[in-house]
Structure formats: C-alpha cells, structure tokens
C-alpha cells in the first residue's frame, strides 16, 4: 500500500523503512522488493537512493521496463542527463513490446525537457485519445500545449486533469512546479 501512497507520513516511513531495508539485506536480488523500495525512496524525495535501487532492479531483471520508466523520469530532471533519459525510456518502450500509456507519458515529459514541445504535445494527444485518459495524461498534454503557447487548449486539458483528480497523482518535482505554474497562469485568465 505504501508504494501507491503519494504522501508517506514520516512516522510511518520511520517504522517501515528499517523493515524493508532488512528484507533487502536478506533478499538483495528480489526485483519486486528493489522496485518497491526504489519507488518509496523516490516518493520520499531521496532521488540518489531511488536511482541506486532502480538501477539494481534493471541489473537483476534487465527487462523491467517500469524500473526503466521511473529511472527515465528521474534522469530527465537531472542537469545534463536528458539524452540518457530519452535512451532509457526508449529502451523501456522497446522492452515492453507495446506502447504502454505510462511509458508514453514519461517519454512526453522527457521530450518537454529536451525542448521538443510539439512532439510532446503530439504524443500526449495520441495517448489521451487512445485510452481512458487519467489525470496525469491530461496534465502532460496541458504542459506541452502551454509550452507551445496554445493557452486555451492547455487550460482545457489542465481543467480535465484537475477534474480527474490531478491533486491525488504522484508528480515529480518538475511536474509539481509546472502544475503550480500552470494553475497560477490560468487563474489570471
């Protein structure tokens, strides 16, 4: 349950973390445990530990495309590593053997970090049109469209993301900053 919680109370983390770390000592090659613990560290803001654990997942289980997806999202936010992030997410998509919307969302964010806003918008529009779009997917579309200067369309996509519960979605630090920026910008309109 903690893996899927956006906010992990400090007291809960303090109780659970030693147990998980102990289990990791006992089962150092358990890809599921490594992935869960890596995601928990990511949600707690410990990016270096998250990267370490997610990299270990990919060593233990090279085809773990969700670990690669999360690594790409982290790498995209690190200065000078956006090309590595693109290579990582492209590898994840290749390993998945089909285009999973979550992976495509991450690719759209990497494209935004590369400054390729049109490709990000095109990809996000395709994803929202092809699946039951959820909150982050509309948010990624809103980010892309806003960066292209398509304010009206971006505002509509952001409103849909908020309607679908964007506030409950896990967002990276960059995504949180963009969400705040868009909300402030659209509040002025």
PDB file of C-alpha atoms in Angstrom:
ATOM      1  CA  UNK A   1       0.000   0.000   0.000  1.00  0.00           C
ATOM      2  CA  UNK A   2       2.843   2.420   0.773  1.00  0.00           C
ATOM      3  CA  UNK A   3       4.167   2.076  -2.769  1.00  0.00           C
ATOM      4  CA  UNK A   4       0.962   3.590  -4.075  1.00  0.00           C
ATOM      5  CA  UNK A   5       0.670   6.347  -1.465  1.00  0.00           C
ATOM      6  CA  UNK A   6       1.637   9.810  -2.646  1.00  0.00           C
ATOM      7  CA  UNK A   7       2.320  11.048   0.849  1.00  0.00           C
ATOM      8  CA  UNK A   8       4.076   8.789   3.310  1.00  0.00           C
ATOM      9  CA  UNK A   9       3.901  10.175   6.845  1.00  0.00           C
ATOM     10  CA  UNK A  10       7.324  10.458   8.471  1.00  0.00           C
ATOM     11  CA  UNK A  11       6.314   8.260  11.394  1.00  0.00           C
ATOM     12  CA  UNK A  12       5.159   5.511   9.034  1.00  0.00           C
ATOM     13  CA  UNK A  13       8.348   5.762   6.986  1.00  0.00           C
ATOM     14  CA  UNK A  14      10.435   5.612  10.174  1.00  0.00           C
ATOM     15  CA  UNK A  15       8.698   2.367  11.187  1.00  0.00           C
ATOM     16  CA  UNK A  16       8.612   0.672   7.798  1.00  0.00           C
ATOM     17  CA  UNK A  17      11.944   1.677   6.278  1.00  0.00           C
ATOM     18  CA  UNK A  18      14.144  -0.427   8.611  1.00  0.00           C
ATOM     19  CA  UNK A  19      11.976  -3.492   7.940  1.00  0.00           C
ATOM     20  CA  UNK A  20      12.221  -3.031   4.195  1.00  0.00           C
ATOM     21  CA  UNK A  21      15.962  -2.402   4.328  1.00  0.00           C
ATOM     22  CA  UNK A  22      16.393  -5.534   6.484  1.00  0.00           C
ATOM     23  CA  UNK A  23      14.422  -7.554   3.942  1.00  0.00           C
ATOM     24  CA  UNK A  24      16.609  -6.129   1.208  1.00  0.00           C
ATOM     25  CA  UNK A  25      19.686  -7.395   3.071  1.00  0.00           C
ATOM     26  CA  UNK A  26      18.103 -10.843   3.209  1.00  0.00           C
ATOM     27  CA  UNK A  27      16.894 -10.784  -0.405  1.00  0.00           C
ATOM     28  CA  UNK A  28      19.257  -8.446  -2.297  1.00  0.00           C
ATOM     29  CA  UNK A  29      18.233  -9.743  -5.712  1.00  0.00           C
ATOM     30  CA  UNK A  30      14.477  -9.558  -5.271  1.00  0.00           C
ATOM     31  CA  UNK A  31      13.432  -7.287  -8.147  1.00  0.00           C
ATOM     32  CA  UNK A  32       9.975  -6.638  -6.681  1.00  0.00           C
ATOM     33  CA  UNK A  33      11.409  -5.539  -3.344  1.00  0.00           C
ATOM     34  CA  UNK A  34      14.068  -3.398  -5.027  1.00  0.00           C
ATOM     35  CA  UNK A  35      11.430  -1.757  -7.233  1.00  0.00           C
ATOM     36  CA  UNK A  36       9.057  -1.088  -4.343  1.00  0.00           C
ATOM     37  CA  UNK A  37      11.801   0.311  -2.138  1.00  0.00           C
ATOM     38  CA  UNK A  38      13.158   2.426  -5.006  1.00  0.00           C
ATOM     39  CA  UNK A  39       9.720   3.915  -5.563  1.00  0.00           C
ATOM     40  CA  UNK A  40       9.294   4.592  -1.866  1.00  0.00           C
ATOM     41  CA  UNK A  41      12.594   6.460  -1.789  1.00  0.00           C
ATOM     42  CA  UNK A  42      11.518   8.411  -4.857  1.00  0.00           C
ATOM     43  CA  UNK A  43       8.277   9.427  -3.160  1.00  0.00           C
ATOM     44  CA  UNK A  44      10.227  10.434  -0.049  1.00  0.00           C
ATOM     45  CA  UNK A  45      12.468  12.648  -2.175  1.00  0.00           C
ATOM     46  CA  UNK A  46      15.615  10.546  -1.823  1.00  0.00           C
ATOM     47  CA  UNK A  47      16.444  10.538  -5.520  1.00  0.00           C
ATOM     48  CA  UNK A  48      20.015   9.173  -5.237  1.00  0.00           C
ATOM     49  CA  UNK A  49      18.824   6.111  -3.286  1.00  0.00           C
ATOM     50  CA  UNK A  50      15.882   5.691  -5.677  1.00  0.00           C
ATOM     51  CA  UNK A  51      18.247   5.720  -8.672  1.00  0.00           C
ATOM     52  CA  UNK A  52      20.558   3.240  -6.961  1.00  0.00           C
ATOM     53  CA  UNK A  53      17.715   0.817  -6.236  1.00  0.00           C
ATOM     54  CA  UNK A  54      16.042   1.185  -9.629  1.00  0.00           C
ATOM     55  CA  UNK A  55      19.385   0.587 -11.346  1.00  0.00           C
ATOM     56  CA  UNK A  56      19.748  -2.576  -9.280  1.00  0.00           C
ATOM     57  CA  UNK A  57      16.308  -3.689 -10.479  1.00  0.00           C
ATOM     58  CA  UNK A  58      17.498  -3.385 -14.072  1.00  0.00           C
ATOM     59  CA  UNK A  59      20.620  -5.396 -13.260  1.00  0.00           C
ATOM     60  CA  UNK A  60      18.657  -8.171 -11.557  1.00  0.00           C
ATOM     61  CA  UNK A  61      15.850  -8.131 -14.105  1.00  0.00           C
ATOM     62  CA  UNK A  62      17.032  -6.381 -17.300  1.00  0.00           C
ATOM     63  CA  UNK A  63      13.574  -6.428 -18.887  1.00  0.00           C
ATOM     64  CA  UNK A  64      11.920  -4.475 -16.043  1.00  0.00           C
ATOM     65  CA  UNK A  65      10.515  -1.676 -18.181  1.00  0.00           C
ATOM     66  CA  UNK A  66       8.714   0.033 -15.275  1.00  0.00           C
ATOM     67  CA  UNK A  67      12.020   0.471 -13.429  1.00  0.00           C
ATOM     68  CA  UNK A  68      13.472   1.942 -16.626  1.00  0.00           C
ATOM     69  CA  UNK A  69      10.428   4.212 -16.915  1.00  0.00           C
ATOM     70  CA  UNK A  70      10.949   5.573 -13.414  1.00  0.00           C
ATOM     71  CA  UNK A  71      14.682   5.974 -13.994  1.00  0.00           C
ATOM     72  CA  UNK A  72      13.976   7.961 -17.160  1.00  0.00           C
ATOM     73  CA  UNK A  73      11.642  10.271 -15.250  1.00  0.00           C
ATOM     74  CA  UNK A  74      14.331  10.922 -12.634  1.00  0.00           C
ATOM     75  CA  UNK A  75      17.147  11.331 -15.159  1.00  0.00           C
ATOM     76  CA  UNK A  76      15.141  13.832 -17.209  1.00  0.00           C
ATOM     77  CA  UNK A  77      15.166  16.201 -14.240  1.00  0.00           C
ATOM     78  CA  UNK A  78      18.912  15.959 -13.669  1.00  0.00           C
ATOM     79  CA  UNK A  79      21.068  18.531 -15.472  1.00  0.00           C
ATOM     80  CA  UNK A  80      22.849  17.118 -18.492  1.00  0.00           C
ATOM     81  CA  UNK A  81      21.112  13.738 -18.409  1.00  0.00           C
ATOM     82  CA  UNK A  82      18.078  14.327 -20.620  1.00  0.00           C
ATOM     83  CA  UNK A  83      19.577  12.385 -23.554  1.00  0.00           C
ATOM     84  CA  UNK A  84      20.254   9.471 -21.211  1.00  0.00           C
ATOM     85  CA  UNK A  85      16.645   9.766 -20.046  1.00  0.00           C
ATOM     86  CA  UNK A  86      15.427   9.535 -23.656  1.00  0.00           C
ATOM     87  CA  UNK A  87      17.596   6.497 -24.309  1.00  0.00           C
ATOM     88  CA  UNK A  88      16.276   4.901 -21.115  1.00  0.00           C
ATOM     89  CA  UNK A  89      12.599   5.492 -21.900  1.00  0.00           C
ATOM     90  CA  UNK A  90      13.062   4.343 -25.497  1.00  0.00           C
ATOM     91  CA  UNK A  91      14.638   1.151 -24.149  1.00  0.00           C
ATOM     92  CA  UNK A  92      11.695   0.691 -21.751  1.00  0.00           C
ATOM     93  CA  UNK A  93       9.210   1.040 -24.617  1.00  0.00           C
ATOM     94  CA  UNK A  94      11.192  -1.431 -26.691  1.00  0.00           C
ATOM     95  CA  UNK A  95      11.311  -3.947 -23.827  1.00  0.00           C
ATOM     96  CA  UNK A  96       7.595  -3.580 -23.126  1.00  0.00           C
ATOM     97  CA  UNK A  97       6.953  -4.690 -26.714  1.00  0.00           C
ATOM     98  CA  UNK A  98       3.974  -2.367 -26.977  1.00  0.00           C
ATOM     99  CA  UNK A  99       3.260   1.254 -26.214  1.00  0.00           C
ATOM    100  CA  UNK A 100       2.013   1.393 -22.651  1.00  0.00           C
ATOM    101  CA  UNK A 101       0.455   4.793 -21.873  1.00  0.00           C
ATOM    102  CA  UNK A 102       2.549   5.233 -18.701  1.00  0.00           C
ATOM    103  CA  UNK A 103       5.729   4.834 -20.721  1.00  0.00           C
ATOM    104  CA  UNK A 104       4.495   7.246 -23.367  1.00  0.00           C
ATOM    105  CA  UNK A 105       3.648   9.796 -20.674  1.00  0.00           C
ATOM    106  CA  UNK A 106       7.216   9.623 -19.425  1.00  0.00           C
ATOM    107  CA  UNK A 107       8.510   9.974 -22.967  1.00  0.00           C
ATOM    108  CA  UNK A 108       6.375  13.112 -23.371  1.00  0.00           C
ATOM    109  CA  UNK A 109       7.935  14.599 -20.236  1.00  0.00           C
ATOM    110  CA  UNK A 110      11.429  13.761 -21.497  1.00  0.00           C
ATOM    111  CA  UNK A 111      10.545  15.457 -24.789  1.00  0.00           C
ATOM    112  CA  UNK A 112       9.488  18.539 -22.811  1.00  0.00           C
ATOM    113  CA  UNK A 113      12.848  18.539 -21.038  1.00  0.00           C
ATOM    114  CA  UNK A 114      14.516  18.347 -24.456  1.00  0.00           C
ATOM    115  CA  UNK A 115      12.516  21.364 -25.588  1.00  0.00           C
ATOM    116  CA  UNK A 116      10.631  19.319 -28.178  1.00  0.00           C
ATOM    117  CA  UNK A 117       7.206  20.617 -27.156  1.00  0.00           C
ATOM    118  CA  UNK A 118       5.406  19.778 -30.392  1.00  0.00           C
ATOM    119  CA  UNK A 119       6.456  16.121 -30.270  1.00  0.00           C
ATOM    120  CA  UNK A 120       5.449  16.013 -26.601  1.00  0.00           C
ATOM    121  CA  UNK A 121       2.048  17.524 -27.391  1.00  0.00           C
ATOM    122  CA  UNK A 122       1.501  15.152 -30.321  1.00  0.00           C
ATOM    123  CA  UNK A 123       2.395  12.141 -28.182  1.00  0.00           C
ATOM    124  CA  UNK A 124       0.227  13.295 -25.267  1.00  0.00           C
ATOM    125  CA  UNK A 125      -2.717  13.952 -27.580  1.00  0.00           C
ATOM    126  CA  UNK A 126      -2.368  10.478 -29.059  1.00  0.00           C
ATOM    127  CA  UNK A 127      -2.273   8.907 -25.586  1.00  0.00           C
ATOM    128  CA  UNK A 128      -5.304  10.816 -24.282  1.00  0.00           C
ATOM    129  CA  UNK A 129      -7.243   9.962 -27.446  1.00  0.00           C
ATOM    130  CA  UNK A 130      -6.417   6.255 -27.391  1.00  0.00           C
ATOM    131  CA  UNK A 131      -7.082   5.226 -23.791  1.00  0.00           C
ATOM    132  CA  UNK A 132      -9.274   6.065 -20.871  1.00  0.00           C
ATOM    133  CA  UNK A 133      -7.181   9.082 -20.049  1.00  0.00           C
ATOM    134  CA  UNK A 134      -6.438   9.692 -16.432  1.00  0.00           C
ATOM    135  CA  UNK A 135      -5.369  12.808 -14.608  1.00  0.00           C
ATOM    136  CA  UNK A 136      -1.620  12.849 -15.330  1.00  0.00           C
ATOM    137  CA  UNK A 137      -2.151  12.192 -19.016  1.00  0.00           C
ATOM    138  CA  UNK A 138      -4.202  15.348 -19.419  1.00  0.00           C
ATOM    139  CA  UNK A 139      -1.689  17.204 -17.292  1.00  0.00           C
ATOM    140  CA  UNK A 140       1.171  16.173 -19.600  1.00  0.00           C
ATOM    141  CA  UNK A 141      -0.892  17.383 -22.537  1.00  0.00           C
ATOM    142  CA  UNK A 142      -1.549  20.686 -20.730  1.00  0.00           C
ATOM    143  CA  UNK A 143       2.183  21.161 -20.071  1.00  0.00           C
ATOM    144  CA  UNK A 144       3.070  20.510 -23.706  1.00  0.00           C
ATOM    145  CA  UNK A 145       0.374  22.770 -25.104  1.00  0.00           C
ATOM    146  CA  UNK A 146       1.227  25.596 -22.692  1.00  0.00           C
ATOM    147  CA  UNK A 147       4.867  25.474 -23.777  1.00  0.00           C
ATOM    148  CA  UNK A 148       3.711  25.733 -27.380  1.00  0.00           C
ATOM    149  CA  UNK A 149       1.708  28.842 -26.476  1.00  0.00           C
ATOM    150  CA  UNK A 150      -1.624  27.117 -27.062  1.00  0.00           C
ATOM    151  CA  UNK A 151      -3.115  28.567 -23.897  1.00  0.00           C
ATOM    152  CA  UNK A 152      -6.799  27.847 -24.500  1.00  0.00           C
ATOM    153  CA  UNK A 153      -6.200  24.183 -25.290  1.00  0.00           C
ATOM    154  CA  UNK A 154      -3.743  23.889 -22.393  1.00  0.00           C
ATOM    155  CA  UNK A 155      -6.267  25.394 -19.999  1.00  0.00           C
ATOM    156  CA  UNK A 156      -8.917  22.887 -21.112  1.00  0.00           C
ATOM    157  CA  UNK A 157      -6.505  19.951 -20.702  1.00  0.00           C
ATOM    158  CA  UNK A 158      -5.484  21.213 -17.253  1.00  0.00           C
ATOM    159  CA  UNK A 159      -9.124  21.568 -16.210  1.00  0.00           C
ATOM    160  CA  UNK A 160      -9.718  17.966 -17.274  1.00  0.00           C
ATOM    161  CA  UNK A 161      -6.640  16.805 -15.341  1.00  0.00           C
ATOM    162  CA  UNK A 162      -7.927  18.587 -12.246  1.00  0.00           C
ATOM    163  CA  UNK A 163     -11.432  17.186 -12.729  1.00  0.00           C
ATOM    164  CA  UNK A 164      -9.948  13.683 -12.862  1.00  0.00           C
ATOM    165  CA  UNK A 165      -8.038  14.183  -9.619  1.00  0.00           C
ATOM    166  CA  UNK A 166      -4.627  15.575 -10.508  1.00  0.00           C
ATOM    167  CA  UNK A 167      -4.139  16.501  -6.857  1.00  0.00           C
ATOM    168  CA  UNK A 168      -4.036  12.800  -5.936  1.00  0.00           C
ATOM    169  CA  UNK A 169      -1.483  11.873  -8.604  1.00  0.00           C
ATOM    170  CA  UNK A 170       2.188  11.361  -7.852  1.00  0.00           C
ATOM    171  CA  UNK A 171       4.166  14.079  -9.632  1.00  0.00           C
ATOM    172  CA  UNK A 172       7.895  14.591  -9.809  1.00  0.00           C
ATOM    173  CA  UNK A 173       9.367  17.870  -8.552  1.00  0.00           C
ATOM    174  CA  UNK A 174       9.464  19.283 -12.077  1.00  0.00           C
ATOM    175  CA  UNK A 175       5.841  18.263 -12.640  1.00  0.00           C
ATOM    176  CA  UNK A 176       4.785  19.849  -9.336  1.00  0.00           C
ATOM    177  CA  UNK A 177       6.479  23.090 -10.371  1.00  0.00           C
ATOM    178  CA  UNK A 178       4.790  23.004 -13.763  1.00  0.00           C
ATOM    179  CA  UNK A 179       1.411  22.277 -12.182  1.00  0.00           C
ATOM    180  CA  UNK A 180       1.773  25.277  -9.866  1.00  0.00           C
ATOM    181  CA  UNK A 181       2.934  27.469 -12.757  1.00  0.00           C
ATOM    182  CA  UNK A 182       0.013  26.455 -14.968  1.00  0.00           C
ATOM    183  CA  UNK A 183      -2.529  26.901 -12.202  1.00  0.00           C
ATOM    184  CA  UNK A 184      -1.203  30.379 -11.447  1.00  0.00           C
ATOM    185  CA  UNK A 185      -1.106  31.300 -15.129  1.00  0.00           C
ATOM    186  CA  UNK A 186      -4.617  30.016 -15.799  1.00  0.00           C
ATOM    187  CA  UNK A 187      -6.010  31.695 -12.667  1.00  0.00           C
ATOM    188  CA  UNK A 188      -5.099  35.049 -14.249  1.00  0.00           C
ATOM    189  CA  UNK A 189      -7.220  34.316 -17.343  1.00  0.00           C
TER     190      UNK A 189
END
